[in-house]
Amino acid sequence: MISHGTDPARSAIRNVAIIAHVDHGKTTLVDGMLKQSNIFRDPDSVGDLIMDANDLERERGITILSKNASVTYAGVKINIIDTPGHADFGGEVERVLNMADGCLLLVDAVEGPMPQTRTVLARALQLGLRPIVVINKVDRSAAEPARVIEEVHDLFLDLATNADQLDVPVVYAVAREGRAGLAPNDLGPDLRPLFDAILTHIPAPPSDVDAPFQMQIASLDFDPHRGRIAIGRIHRGVVRQGDVIVHAHPDGELQRERVAYLLLFEGLGRREATAAFAGDIVAITGFSQARIGATLADPAHAEPLPALEIEEPTLRLTFGVNTSPFAGREGQFSTSRQLRERLFRELETNLSLRVEPTEHADVFAVSGRGELHLSILIETMRREGYEFQVSRPEVITKRGPHGLLEPMETLIINATEDTLGVIAEIVGERRGRMTNMQSDGRGGVRLEYVIPTRGTIGLRNALLTRTRGNASMSTSLLGYEPWQGEIPLSRSGALVATETGVALSHGISGAQERGTTFVEPGTEVYEGMIVGQHPRQNDLPVNVCRAKKLTNMRSSTADIMVRLTPPTILSLEQSLDFLADDELLEVTPKSLRLRKRLLLEHERSRARKQANQISSAVSS
């Protein structure tokens, strides 16, 4: 354990954001910092993923929401701002970086800097944050800390906004063992070198306590007893419990309210305080209309701070009221009013999201950063009891001076050399162009591509399937380029149920002779529901509710037994990837059901004829 002394010569606060690409060990490092700061009575019993309290975060092993905690070392309070590592949640990072004065840039000693590393670091340097580089996992057999340091230095040369940012201290670590040091082969028994580096290289926040109070809201929370909680760093001045201050909305509206409670972060929790000063990260209650990006200020000096800059979304899908025959059976909230209220409530904290009405009153267009960003929202809502249906994700394009523009991604794939041909085929079909390839000399290879965002839809599952799990990928938004051309449809047709009822073994057996099935005996199905995939391009109607006809003749045992192939159960992301333009995904707290937009076969046939007539008229 680290023993804490006091050093009156040092400032009392450090505000540090921890940024890293997904799976580089950021959450594990935060666990180690918390355990070694004596905030737990028995650190060994706390477990892992301490700050990832959300069920989805624990299940998926990723950080989704930014969080705050604090530890004390050598008499200095270190406010830790934990940020997501996945590019789809970049909006979470962008809105909380302004609470920090420095950052820990965590980089894997094998993989090196990844696309998300570059994106977030660029934003941190623009804000003037002082970085410390932490090279993690130096104990791995494939670790190359020297190479990774060179790549990090090249990154800083590209992104630094002033010369001071090029002089970056480096700490080496094995986060899962809670060890750090100033050389990869000389790690200490704990994280003391990292804590010392924070105190030495991260500046204390400006302490202009005599100026009028001013703070920007970077995050929101809710307490059933205290109401809405506004979280942010005090930029200047002092605030006390009971003070009357102004809430300056982004649209210019001013609202005067009284500070009901004032809370400071301590460990993983918060403690009530009577006053907070410039540099403190605080939680304030009493503002029922608080909004992220708004400014809390002294009434006599109500100057709003600059608005938070958040990148625009790149993918869009629609949320609509569930219109299937099973609507209302499993969900607690299923009306258009409830769906609208929930989606617009999400905008208060999810700044990367956009929600817009459509020509249909019960359908809303929802735009986000990527597939994962949107799927997390869908999964969160279904767990809250909502029932709805969503469409296939589509890319958001722009009009430029020379025509249509579409978003492009930097794609990095780590794989084995024997999968190069398969990867080149898959990515090439999706209009990806290779920009770099590196081999590690041990059978591994790293491929870098530029690819349209629409080409990444379903790419992860395709790679995992075709390479038998020997490939991992990450993406980051690169910018907009002219439309890259059509991407051929890679999915074949669907097996579509023709009857409403319960799927039976005999009916499923017949469907499996024609394709892969998604349902098992006993599953309730309805007409127009997708129950499998057809190997050919056309959709095929099947009756999975068909029972075996009874006869007076005795059957052999082989005739009685129906041998079924286990069904393919699609995850939420796989279901979104599977969807075609004429299909929807029905989402309820208990089920995910793929369906056709038009449930009846004669309606779909009429729609196909009309589409063919329009296509013929256009071509002629």
XYZ file of C-alpha atoms in Angstrom, residues 256-524:
269
model
C -31.826 32.341 -11.126
C -31.822 29.490 -8.602
C -30.456 28.794 -5.144
C -27.752 26.180 -4.504
C -29.595 23.522 -2.477
C -26.695 21.119 -1.937
C -22.983 21.378 -2.699
C -21.077 18.103 -3.026
C -17.371 17.331 -3.492
C -16.031 14.041 -4.841
C -14.305 11.833 -2.288
C -13.210 8.347 -3.291
C -16.026 6.807 -5.292
C -18.689 8.874 -3.543
C -19.515 12.467 -2.702
C -19.552 14.379 0.554
C -21.555 17.473 1.355
C -19.585 20.720 1.626
C -20.418 24.272 2.636
C -18.142 25.903 0.041
C -16.103 25.023 -3.063
C -13.352 27.000 -4.763
C -11.825 27.525 -8.197
C -10.292 24.248 -9.406
C -12.680 21.996 -7.471
C -14.829 19.495 -9.361
C -18.221 19.805 -7.720
C -21.796 18.536 -7.906
C -24.503 21.165 -7.394
C -28.237 20.615 -6.881
C -31.121 23.076 -7.069
C -31.271 23.557 -10.838
C -34.162 21.486 -12.207
C -33.507 22.661 -15.787
C -29.722 22.202 -15.753
C -28.221 21.347 -19.151
C -24.805 20.083 -20.179
C -22.789 22.945 -21.656
C -24.708 25.616 -19.733
C -22.844 28.010 -17.418
C -23.506 28.593 -13.720
C -22.325 32.077 -12.745
C -22.531 34.975 -10.327
C -25.746 36.956 -11.070
C -23.772 40.175 -11.506
C -21.355 38.549 -13.996
C -23.454 36.034 -15.948
C -21.033 35.540 -18.830
C -21.531 32.123 -20.486
C -18.457 30.040 -21.267
C -17.908 28.877 -24.884
C -20.180 26.038 -25.938
C -18.807 22.496 -25.850
C -17.640 21.292 -29.267
C -19.043 17.873 -30.134
C -18.475 16.068 -33.448
C -21.527 15.462 -35.592
C -23.100 11.960 -35.787
C -22.448 9.741 -38.792
C -25.169 7.047 -38.661
C -28.950 7.313 -38.500
C -31.789 4.870 -37.874
C -35.443 5.240 -36.949
C -37.181 4.401 -33.674
C -40.895 3.708 -34.052
C -43.823 2.399 -32.075
C -43.999 -1.393 -32.230
C -46.605 -2.365 -34.852
C -46.174 -6.147 -34.799
C -49.022 -8.519 -33.834
C -47.222 -9.087 -30.513
C -47.092 -5.380 -29.620
C -47.774 -4.537 -25.988
C -47.187 -8.046 -24.636
C -43.737 -7.640 -23.099
C -43.004 -3.924 -22.724
C -44.058 -1.526 -20.002
C -43.658 1.602 -22.184
C -44.887 1.274 -25.757
C -46.770 4.453 -26.782
C -45.403 7.178 -29.079
C -45.580 9.727 -26.232
C -43.487 7.512 -23.939
C -40.991 6.795 -26.714
C -40.669 10.487 -27.573
C -40.162 11.532 -23.944
C -37.465 8.894 -23.423
C -35.530 9.779 -26.577
C -35.568 13.518 -25.898
C -34.567 12.878 -22.283
C -31.516 11.037 -23.586
C -30.414 14.241 -25.362
C -29.836 15.905 -21.985
C -26.804 13.709 -21.245
C -25.901 12.106 -24.589
C -24.534 15.091 -26.508
C -23.442 13.056 -29.557
C -27.024 11.984 -30.192
C -29.584 13.714 -32.407
C -33.337 13.042 -32.351
C -35.618 14.454 -35.057
C -39.304 13.933 -35.868
C -40.240 12.337 -39.189
C -43.298 12.577 -41.432
C -44.858 9.861 -39.273
C -45.915 11.005 -35.791
C -44.888 7.720 -34.147
C -41.463 7.410 -35.810
C -38.308 9.347 -34.838
C -34.972 9.633 -36.650
C -32.104 9.020 -34.213
C -28.503 9.784 -35.228
C -25.348 8.701 -33.434
C -21.589 8.249 -33.740
C -21.694 4.614 -34.827
C -23.297 1.206 -34.529
C -22.171 0.654 -30.947
C -23.350 4.097 -29.841
C -26.850 3.398 -31.179
C -27.001 -0.226 -30.029
C -26.113 0.754 -26.446
C -29.051 3.186 -26.462
C -31.357 0.450 -27.785
C -30.171 -2.067 -25.174
C -30.480 0.488 -22.362
C -34.047 1.355 -23.338
C -35.192 -2.251 -23.626
C -33.803 -2.964 -20.155
C -35.802 -0.020 -18.849
C -39.002 -1.647 -20.132
C -39.435 0.099 -23.491
C -40.849 -1.653 -26.542
C -40.259 -0.290 -30.058
C -38.972 -1.125 -33.528
C -35.861 0.174 -35.300
C -34.724 0.315 -38.911
C -31.459 -0.501 -40.611
C -28.659 2.019 -39.833
C -27.806 4.311 -42.737
C -24.974 6.769 -43.224
C -25.486 10.536 -42.906
C -24.215 12.329 -46.019
C -23.538 15.992 -46.781
C -23.679 18.162 -49.858
C -20.381 19.776 -50.819
C -19.447 22.223 -53.563
C -18.534 19.307 -55.852
C -21.319 16.874 -55.012
C -22.283 14.329 -52.380
C -19.907 13.751 -49.435
C -19.882 10.811 -47.051
C -18.051 10.166 -43.749
C -14.835 8.152 -43.904
C -13.168 6.123 -41.166
C -9.639 5.142 -40.307
C -9.793 1.364 -39.911
C -7.100 -0.660 -38.148
C -7.230 -4.469 -38.199
C -4.942 -6.677 -36.125
C -4.910 -10.219 -37.491
C -2.752 -13.202 -38.394
C -0.882 -13.416 -41.704
C -2.902 -16.402 -42.934
C -6.076 -14.249 -42.946
C -4.694 -11.486 -45.210
C -6.494 -12.700 -48.324
C -9.867 -12.971 -46.605
C -9.505 -9.526 -45.004
C -8.453 -7.896 -48.276
C -11.516 -9.401 -49.975
C -13.985 -8.324 -47.268
C -12.647 -4.775 -46.872
C -12.112 -4.309 -50.608
C -15.758 -5.136 -51.320
C -16.690 -2.357 -48.903
C -14.617 0.269 -50.753
C -11.755 0.201 -48.260
C -8.284 1.184 -49.474
C -5.141 0.061 -47.668
C -2.770 2.784 -46.454
C -0.279 0.748 -44.425
C 0.657 -2.794 -43.406
C 3.079 -3.878 -40.686
C 4.193 -7.361 -39.671
C 5.458 -8.086 -36.172
C 7.669 -10.959 -37.353
C 5.753 -13.488 -35.241
C 2.844 -14.225 -37.575
C 0.825 -11.153 -36.644
C 0.005 -8.267 -38.952
C -1.515 -4.800 -38.569
C -3.484 -3.395 -41.495
C -4.572 0.219 -41.872
C -7.375 1.244 -44.211
C -9.486 4.244 -45.124
C -13.063 3.075 -45.550
C -16.523 4.676 -45.883
C -18.488 4.636 -42.632
C -21.265 2.676 -44.375
C -18.666 0.021 -45.182
C -18.084 -0.596 -41.473
C -21.723 -1.598 -40.845
C -21.594 -5.313 -40.130
C -17.844 -5.441 -40.809
C -16.879 -6.615 -37.319
C -19.121 -9.672 -37.476
C -18.016 -10.470 -41.030
C -14.349 -10.375 -40.013
C -14.872 -12.502 -36.919
C -16.801 -15.102 -38.936
C -14.513 -15.316 -41.958
C -11.253 -15.265 -39.930
C -12.585 -17.610 -37.216
C -12.048 -14.983 -34.552
C -8.448 -14.188 -35.553
C -9.037 -10.506 -36.314
C -9.905 -7.447 -34.243
C -10.737 -4.003 -35.592
C -11.099 -0.418 -34.461
C -12.244 2.692 -36.284
C -12.167 6.451 -35.878
C -13.854 9.183 -37.895
C -11.429 10.659 -40.420
C -13.581 13.246 -42.196
C -15.745 13.572 -45.285
C -14.826 12.613 -48.856
C -16.759 12.396 -52.135
C -19.201 9.473 -52.394
C -17.155 6.320 -52.958
C -19.697 4.448 -55.087
C -22.131 1.662 -54.394
C -21.247 -1.146 -52.002
C -22.717 -4.480 -53.172
C -25.241 -6.113 -50.842
C -23.460 -8.943 -49.065
C -26.511 -10.449 -47.392
C -28.662 -13.126 -49.013
C -32.431 -13.456 -48.667
C -34.545 -14.278 -45.631
C -36.843 -17.096 -44.592
C -40.167 -15.383 -43.812
C -42.911 -16.973 -41.729
C -46.275 -17.409 -43.485
C -48.352 -18.302 -40.405
C -48.891 -16.931 -36.903
C -48.504 -19.461 -34.123
C -45.904 -21.539 -32.292
C -42.876 -22.909 -34.158
C -42.845 -26.718 -34.222
C -40.032 -29.191 -34.842
C -41.562 -30.487 -38.065
C -41.971 -27.004 -39.533
C -38.468 -25.925 -38.489
C -37.039 -29.113 -39.997
C -38.586 -28.194 -43.330
C -37.208 -24.653 -43.075
C -33.702 -25.963 -42.306
C -33.732 -27.816 -45.629
C -33.916 -24.367 -47.250
C -31.585 -22.301 -45.076
C -30.360 -21.363 -41.605
C -33.031 -20.845 -38.939
C -33.170 -18.279 -36.109
C -35.951 -19.864 -33.994
C -36.336 -23.027 -31.948
C -39.407 -25.188 -31.185
C -41.824 -23.392 -28.882
C -40.983 -19.890 -30.169
C -44.016 -17.748 -30.976
